[in-house]
mmCIF file of N, CA and C in Angstrom:
data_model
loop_
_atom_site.group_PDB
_atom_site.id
_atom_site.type_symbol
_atom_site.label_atom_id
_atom_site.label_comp_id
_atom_site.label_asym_id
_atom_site.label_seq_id
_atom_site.Cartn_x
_atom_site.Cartn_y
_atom_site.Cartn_z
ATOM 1 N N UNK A 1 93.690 110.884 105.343
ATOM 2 C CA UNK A 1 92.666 110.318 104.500
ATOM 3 C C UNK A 1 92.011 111.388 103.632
ATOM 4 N N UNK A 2 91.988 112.695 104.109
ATOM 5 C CA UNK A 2 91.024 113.425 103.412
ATOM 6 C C UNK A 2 92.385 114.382 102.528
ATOM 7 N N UNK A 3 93.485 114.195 102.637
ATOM 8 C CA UNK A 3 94.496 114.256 101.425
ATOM 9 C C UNK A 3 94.383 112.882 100.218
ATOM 10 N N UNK A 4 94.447 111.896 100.737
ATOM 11 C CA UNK A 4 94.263 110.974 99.475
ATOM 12 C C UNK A 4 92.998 111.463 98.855
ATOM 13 N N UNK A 5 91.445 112.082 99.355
ATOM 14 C CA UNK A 5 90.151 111.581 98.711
ATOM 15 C C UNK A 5 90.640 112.970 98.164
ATOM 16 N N UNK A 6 91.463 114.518 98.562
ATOM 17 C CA UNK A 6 91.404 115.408 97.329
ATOM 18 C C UNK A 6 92.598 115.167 96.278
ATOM 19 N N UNK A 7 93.743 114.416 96.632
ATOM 20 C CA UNK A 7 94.453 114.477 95.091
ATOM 21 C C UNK A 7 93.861 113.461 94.454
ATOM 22 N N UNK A 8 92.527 112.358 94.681
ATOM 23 C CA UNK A 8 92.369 111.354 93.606
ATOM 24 C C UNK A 8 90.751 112.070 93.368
ATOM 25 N N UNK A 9 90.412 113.030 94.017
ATOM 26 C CA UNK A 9 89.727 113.797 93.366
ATOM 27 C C UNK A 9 87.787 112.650 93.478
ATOM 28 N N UNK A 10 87.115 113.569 93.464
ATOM 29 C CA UNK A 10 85.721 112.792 93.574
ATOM 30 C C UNK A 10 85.232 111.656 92.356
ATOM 31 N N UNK A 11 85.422 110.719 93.154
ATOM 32 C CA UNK A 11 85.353 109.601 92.123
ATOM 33 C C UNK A 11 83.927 109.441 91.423
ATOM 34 N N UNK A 12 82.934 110.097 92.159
ATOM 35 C CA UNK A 12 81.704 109.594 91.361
ATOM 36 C C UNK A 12 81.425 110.834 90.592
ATOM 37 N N UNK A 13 82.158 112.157 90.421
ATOM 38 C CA UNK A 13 82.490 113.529 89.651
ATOM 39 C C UNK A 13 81.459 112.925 88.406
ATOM 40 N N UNK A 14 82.058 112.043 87.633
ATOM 41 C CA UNK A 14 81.705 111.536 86.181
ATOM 42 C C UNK A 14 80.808 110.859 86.288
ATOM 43 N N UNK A 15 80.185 110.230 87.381
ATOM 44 C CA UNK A 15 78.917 109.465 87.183
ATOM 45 C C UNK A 15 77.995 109.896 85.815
ATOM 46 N N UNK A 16 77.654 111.486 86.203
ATOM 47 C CA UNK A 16 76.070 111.800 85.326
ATOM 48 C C UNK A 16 76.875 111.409 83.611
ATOM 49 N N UNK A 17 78.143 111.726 83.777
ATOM 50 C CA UNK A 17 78.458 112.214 81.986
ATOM 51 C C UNK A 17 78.999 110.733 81.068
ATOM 52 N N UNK A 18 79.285 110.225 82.756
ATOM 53 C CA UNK A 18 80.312 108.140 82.285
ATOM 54 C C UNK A 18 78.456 107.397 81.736
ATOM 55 N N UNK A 19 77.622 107.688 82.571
ATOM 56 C CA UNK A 19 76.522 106.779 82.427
ATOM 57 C C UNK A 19 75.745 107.482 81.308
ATOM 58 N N UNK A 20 75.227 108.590 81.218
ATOM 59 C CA UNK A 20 74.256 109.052 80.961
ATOM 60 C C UNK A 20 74.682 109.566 79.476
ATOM 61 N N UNK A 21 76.059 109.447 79.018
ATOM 62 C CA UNK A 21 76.708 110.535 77.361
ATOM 63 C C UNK A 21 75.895 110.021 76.599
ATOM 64 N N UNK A 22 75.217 110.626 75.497
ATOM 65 C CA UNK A 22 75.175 109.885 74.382
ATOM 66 C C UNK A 22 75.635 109.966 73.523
ATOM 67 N N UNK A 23 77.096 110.571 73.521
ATOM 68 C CA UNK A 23 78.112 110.929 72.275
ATOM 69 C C UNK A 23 78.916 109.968 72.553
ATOM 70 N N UNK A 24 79.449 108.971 73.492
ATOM 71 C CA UNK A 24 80.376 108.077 74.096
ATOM 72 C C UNK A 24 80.386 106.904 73.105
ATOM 73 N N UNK A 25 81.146 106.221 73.382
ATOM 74 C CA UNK A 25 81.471 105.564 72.134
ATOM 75 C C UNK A 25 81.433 104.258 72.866
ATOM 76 N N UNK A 26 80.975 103.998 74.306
ATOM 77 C CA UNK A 26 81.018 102.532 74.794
ATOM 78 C C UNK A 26 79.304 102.705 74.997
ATOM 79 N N UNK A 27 78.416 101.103 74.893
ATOM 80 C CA UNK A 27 77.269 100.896 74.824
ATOM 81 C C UNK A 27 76.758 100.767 76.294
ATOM 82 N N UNK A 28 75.706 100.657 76.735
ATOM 83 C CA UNK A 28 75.023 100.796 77.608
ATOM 84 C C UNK A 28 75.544 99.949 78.546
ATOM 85 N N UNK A 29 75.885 98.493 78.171
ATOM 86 C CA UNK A 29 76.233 97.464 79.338
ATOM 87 C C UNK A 29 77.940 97.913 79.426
ATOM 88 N N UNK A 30 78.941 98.308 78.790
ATOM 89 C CA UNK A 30 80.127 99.046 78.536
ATOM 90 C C UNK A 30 80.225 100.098 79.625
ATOM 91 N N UNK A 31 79.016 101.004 79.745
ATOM 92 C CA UNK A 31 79.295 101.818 81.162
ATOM 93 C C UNK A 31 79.113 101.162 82.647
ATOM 94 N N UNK A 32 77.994 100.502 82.578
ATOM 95 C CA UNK A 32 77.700 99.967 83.711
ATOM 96 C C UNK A 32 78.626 99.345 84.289
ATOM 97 N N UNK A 33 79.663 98.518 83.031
ATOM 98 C CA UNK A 33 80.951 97.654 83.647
ATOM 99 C C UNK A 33 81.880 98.460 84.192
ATOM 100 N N UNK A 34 82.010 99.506 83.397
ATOM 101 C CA UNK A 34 83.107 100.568 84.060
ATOM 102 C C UNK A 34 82.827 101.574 85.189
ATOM 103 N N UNK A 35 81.670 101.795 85.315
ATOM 104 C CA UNK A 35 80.751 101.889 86.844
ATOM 105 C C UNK A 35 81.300 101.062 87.686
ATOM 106 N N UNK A 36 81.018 99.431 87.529
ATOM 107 C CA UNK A 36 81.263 98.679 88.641
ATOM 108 C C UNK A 36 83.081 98.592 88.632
ATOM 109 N N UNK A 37 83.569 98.969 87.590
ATOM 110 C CA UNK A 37 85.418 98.969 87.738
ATOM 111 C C UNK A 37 85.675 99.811 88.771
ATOM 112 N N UNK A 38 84.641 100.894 88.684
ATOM 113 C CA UNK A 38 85.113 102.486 89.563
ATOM 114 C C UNK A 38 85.155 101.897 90.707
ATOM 115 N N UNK A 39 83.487 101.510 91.127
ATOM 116 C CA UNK A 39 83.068 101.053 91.881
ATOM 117 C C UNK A 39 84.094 100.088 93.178
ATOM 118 N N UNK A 40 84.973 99.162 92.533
ATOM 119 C CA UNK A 40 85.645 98.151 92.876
ATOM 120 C C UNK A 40 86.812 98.570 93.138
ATOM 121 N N UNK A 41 87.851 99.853 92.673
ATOM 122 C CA UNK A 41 88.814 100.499 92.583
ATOM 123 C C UNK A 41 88.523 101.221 93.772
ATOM 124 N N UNK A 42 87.239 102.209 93.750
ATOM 125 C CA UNK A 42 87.831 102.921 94.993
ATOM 126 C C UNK A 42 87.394 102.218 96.167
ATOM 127 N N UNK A 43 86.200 100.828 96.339
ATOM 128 C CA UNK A 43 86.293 99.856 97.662
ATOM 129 C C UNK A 43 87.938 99.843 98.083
ATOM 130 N N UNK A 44 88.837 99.449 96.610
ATOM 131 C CA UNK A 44 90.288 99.228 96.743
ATOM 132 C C UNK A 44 90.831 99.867 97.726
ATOM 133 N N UNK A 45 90.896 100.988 97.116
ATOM 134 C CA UNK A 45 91.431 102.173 97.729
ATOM 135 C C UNK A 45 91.308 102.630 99.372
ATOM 136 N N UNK A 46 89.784 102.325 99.443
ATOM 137 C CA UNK A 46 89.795 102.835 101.179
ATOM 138 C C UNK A 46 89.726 101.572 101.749
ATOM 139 N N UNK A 47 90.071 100.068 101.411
ATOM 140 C CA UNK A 47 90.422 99.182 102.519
ATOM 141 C C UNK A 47 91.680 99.425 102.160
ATOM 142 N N UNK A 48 92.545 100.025 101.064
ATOM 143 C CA UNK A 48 94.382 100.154 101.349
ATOM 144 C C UNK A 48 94.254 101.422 102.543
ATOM 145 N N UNK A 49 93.362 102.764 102.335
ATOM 146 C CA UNK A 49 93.623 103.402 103.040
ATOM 147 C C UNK A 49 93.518 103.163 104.758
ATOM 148 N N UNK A 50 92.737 102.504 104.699
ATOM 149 C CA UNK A 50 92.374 101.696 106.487
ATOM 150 C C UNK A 50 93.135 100.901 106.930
ATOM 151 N N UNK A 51 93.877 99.957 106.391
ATOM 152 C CA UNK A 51 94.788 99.499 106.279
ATOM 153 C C UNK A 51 95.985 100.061 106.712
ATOM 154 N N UNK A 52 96.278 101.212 106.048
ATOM 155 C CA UNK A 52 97.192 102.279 106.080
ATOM 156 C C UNK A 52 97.183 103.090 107.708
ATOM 157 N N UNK A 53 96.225 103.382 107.916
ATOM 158 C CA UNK A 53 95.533 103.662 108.844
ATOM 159 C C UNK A 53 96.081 102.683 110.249
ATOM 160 N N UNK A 54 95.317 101.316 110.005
ATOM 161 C CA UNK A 54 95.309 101.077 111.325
ATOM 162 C C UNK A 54 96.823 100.237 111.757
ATOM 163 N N UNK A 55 97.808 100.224 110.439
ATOM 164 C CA UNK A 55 99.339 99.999 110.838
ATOM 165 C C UNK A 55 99.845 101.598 111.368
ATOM 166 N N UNK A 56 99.378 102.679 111.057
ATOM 167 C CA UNK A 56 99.559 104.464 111.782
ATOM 168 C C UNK A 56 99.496 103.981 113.225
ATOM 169 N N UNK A 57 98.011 103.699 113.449
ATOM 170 C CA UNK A 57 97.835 103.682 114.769
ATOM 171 C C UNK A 57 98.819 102.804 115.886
ATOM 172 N N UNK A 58 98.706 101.304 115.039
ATOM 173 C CA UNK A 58 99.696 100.353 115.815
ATOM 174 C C UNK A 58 100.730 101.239 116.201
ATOM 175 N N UNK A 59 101.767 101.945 115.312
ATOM 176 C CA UNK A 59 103.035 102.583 115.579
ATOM 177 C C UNK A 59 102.721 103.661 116.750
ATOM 178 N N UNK A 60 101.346 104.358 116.454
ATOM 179 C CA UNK A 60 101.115 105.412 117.730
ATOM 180 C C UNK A 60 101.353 104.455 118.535
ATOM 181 N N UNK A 61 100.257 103.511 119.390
ATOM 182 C CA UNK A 61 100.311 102.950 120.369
ATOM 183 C C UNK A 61 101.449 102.418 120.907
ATOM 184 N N UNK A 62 102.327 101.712 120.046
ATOM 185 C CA UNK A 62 103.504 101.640 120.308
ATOM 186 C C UNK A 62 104.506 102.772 121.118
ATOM 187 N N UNK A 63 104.664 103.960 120.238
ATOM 188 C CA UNK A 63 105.134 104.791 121.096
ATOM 189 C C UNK A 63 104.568 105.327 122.020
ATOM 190 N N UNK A 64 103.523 105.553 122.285
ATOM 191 C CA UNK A 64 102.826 105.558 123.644
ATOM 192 C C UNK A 64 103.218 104.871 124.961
ATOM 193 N N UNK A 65 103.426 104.012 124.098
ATOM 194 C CA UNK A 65 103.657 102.346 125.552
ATOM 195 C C UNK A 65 105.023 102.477 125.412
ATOM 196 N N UNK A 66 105.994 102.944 124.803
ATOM 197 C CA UNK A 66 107.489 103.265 125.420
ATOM 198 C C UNK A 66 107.399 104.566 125.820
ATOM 199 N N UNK A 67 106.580 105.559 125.538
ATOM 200 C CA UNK A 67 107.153 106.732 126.236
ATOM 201 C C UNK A 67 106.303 106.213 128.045
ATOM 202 N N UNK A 68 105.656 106.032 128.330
ATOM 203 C CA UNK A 68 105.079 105.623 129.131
ATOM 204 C C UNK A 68 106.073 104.893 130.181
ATOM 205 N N UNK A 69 106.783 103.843 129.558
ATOM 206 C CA UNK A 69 107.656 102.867 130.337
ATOM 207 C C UNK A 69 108.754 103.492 130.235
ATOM 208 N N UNK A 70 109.353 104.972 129.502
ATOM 209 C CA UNK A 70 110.549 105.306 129.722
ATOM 210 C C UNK A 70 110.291 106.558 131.127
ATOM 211 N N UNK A 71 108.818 106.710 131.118
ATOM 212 C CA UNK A 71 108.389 107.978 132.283
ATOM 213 C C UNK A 71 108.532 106.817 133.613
ATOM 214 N N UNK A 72 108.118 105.946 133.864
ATOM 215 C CA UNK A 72 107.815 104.894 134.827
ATOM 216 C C UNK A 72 109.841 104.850 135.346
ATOM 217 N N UNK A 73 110.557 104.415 134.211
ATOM 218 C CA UNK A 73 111.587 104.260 134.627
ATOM 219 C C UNK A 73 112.639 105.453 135.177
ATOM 220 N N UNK A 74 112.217 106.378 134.498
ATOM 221 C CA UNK A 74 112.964 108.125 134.884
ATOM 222 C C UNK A 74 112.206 108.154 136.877
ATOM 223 N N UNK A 75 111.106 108.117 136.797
ATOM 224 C CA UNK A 75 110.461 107.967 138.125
ATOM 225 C C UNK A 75 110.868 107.174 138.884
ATOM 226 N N UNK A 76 110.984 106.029 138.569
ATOM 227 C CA UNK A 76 111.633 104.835 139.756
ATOM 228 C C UNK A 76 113.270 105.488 139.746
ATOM 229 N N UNK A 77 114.284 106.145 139.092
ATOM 230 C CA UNK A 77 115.392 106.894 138.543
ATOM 231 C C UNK A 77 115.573 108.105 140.267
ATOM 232 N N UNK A 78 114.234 108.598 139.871
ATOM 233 C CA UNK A 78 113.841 109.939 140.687
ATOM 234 C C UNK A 78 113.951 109.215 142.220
ATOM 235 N N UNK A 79 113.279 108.338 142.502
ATOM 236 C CA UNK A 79 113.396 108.141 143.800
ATOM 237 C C UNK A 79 114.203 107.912 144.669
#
């Protein structure tokens, strides 16, 4: 996770210069919308990344619970 948040880099970086330019060429309600685009993009982003995440984990647990039942069976093997 903290590889995706440095190659997409700090998303609110541009806040002061997206809201506040007054050389920019989009009007006042124009930033705010693209504020809430950011806004909505990176929500995107970290329910894909959690997402991402908690199908990781499923697969851990998974192999957990076969290495587990292949130790159980080497043991009953052993006796």
């Amino acid at each position: 996770m903290l590889t995706a948040c440095e190659v997409h880099g700090d998303p609110f970086a541009n806040f002061p210069t997206m809201f506040l330019s007054t050389g920019s060429s989009l009007g006042f309600s124009d930033r705010v919308k693209a504020l809430i685009d950011m806004g909505r993009n990176t929500a995107t982003q970290v329910h894909e990344t959690a997402e991402d995440i908690r199908g990781r984990i499923g697969k851990v647990q998974s192999g957990v619970h076969l290495m587990l039942e292949g130790k159980e069976l080497i043991q009953e093997a052993i006796k």
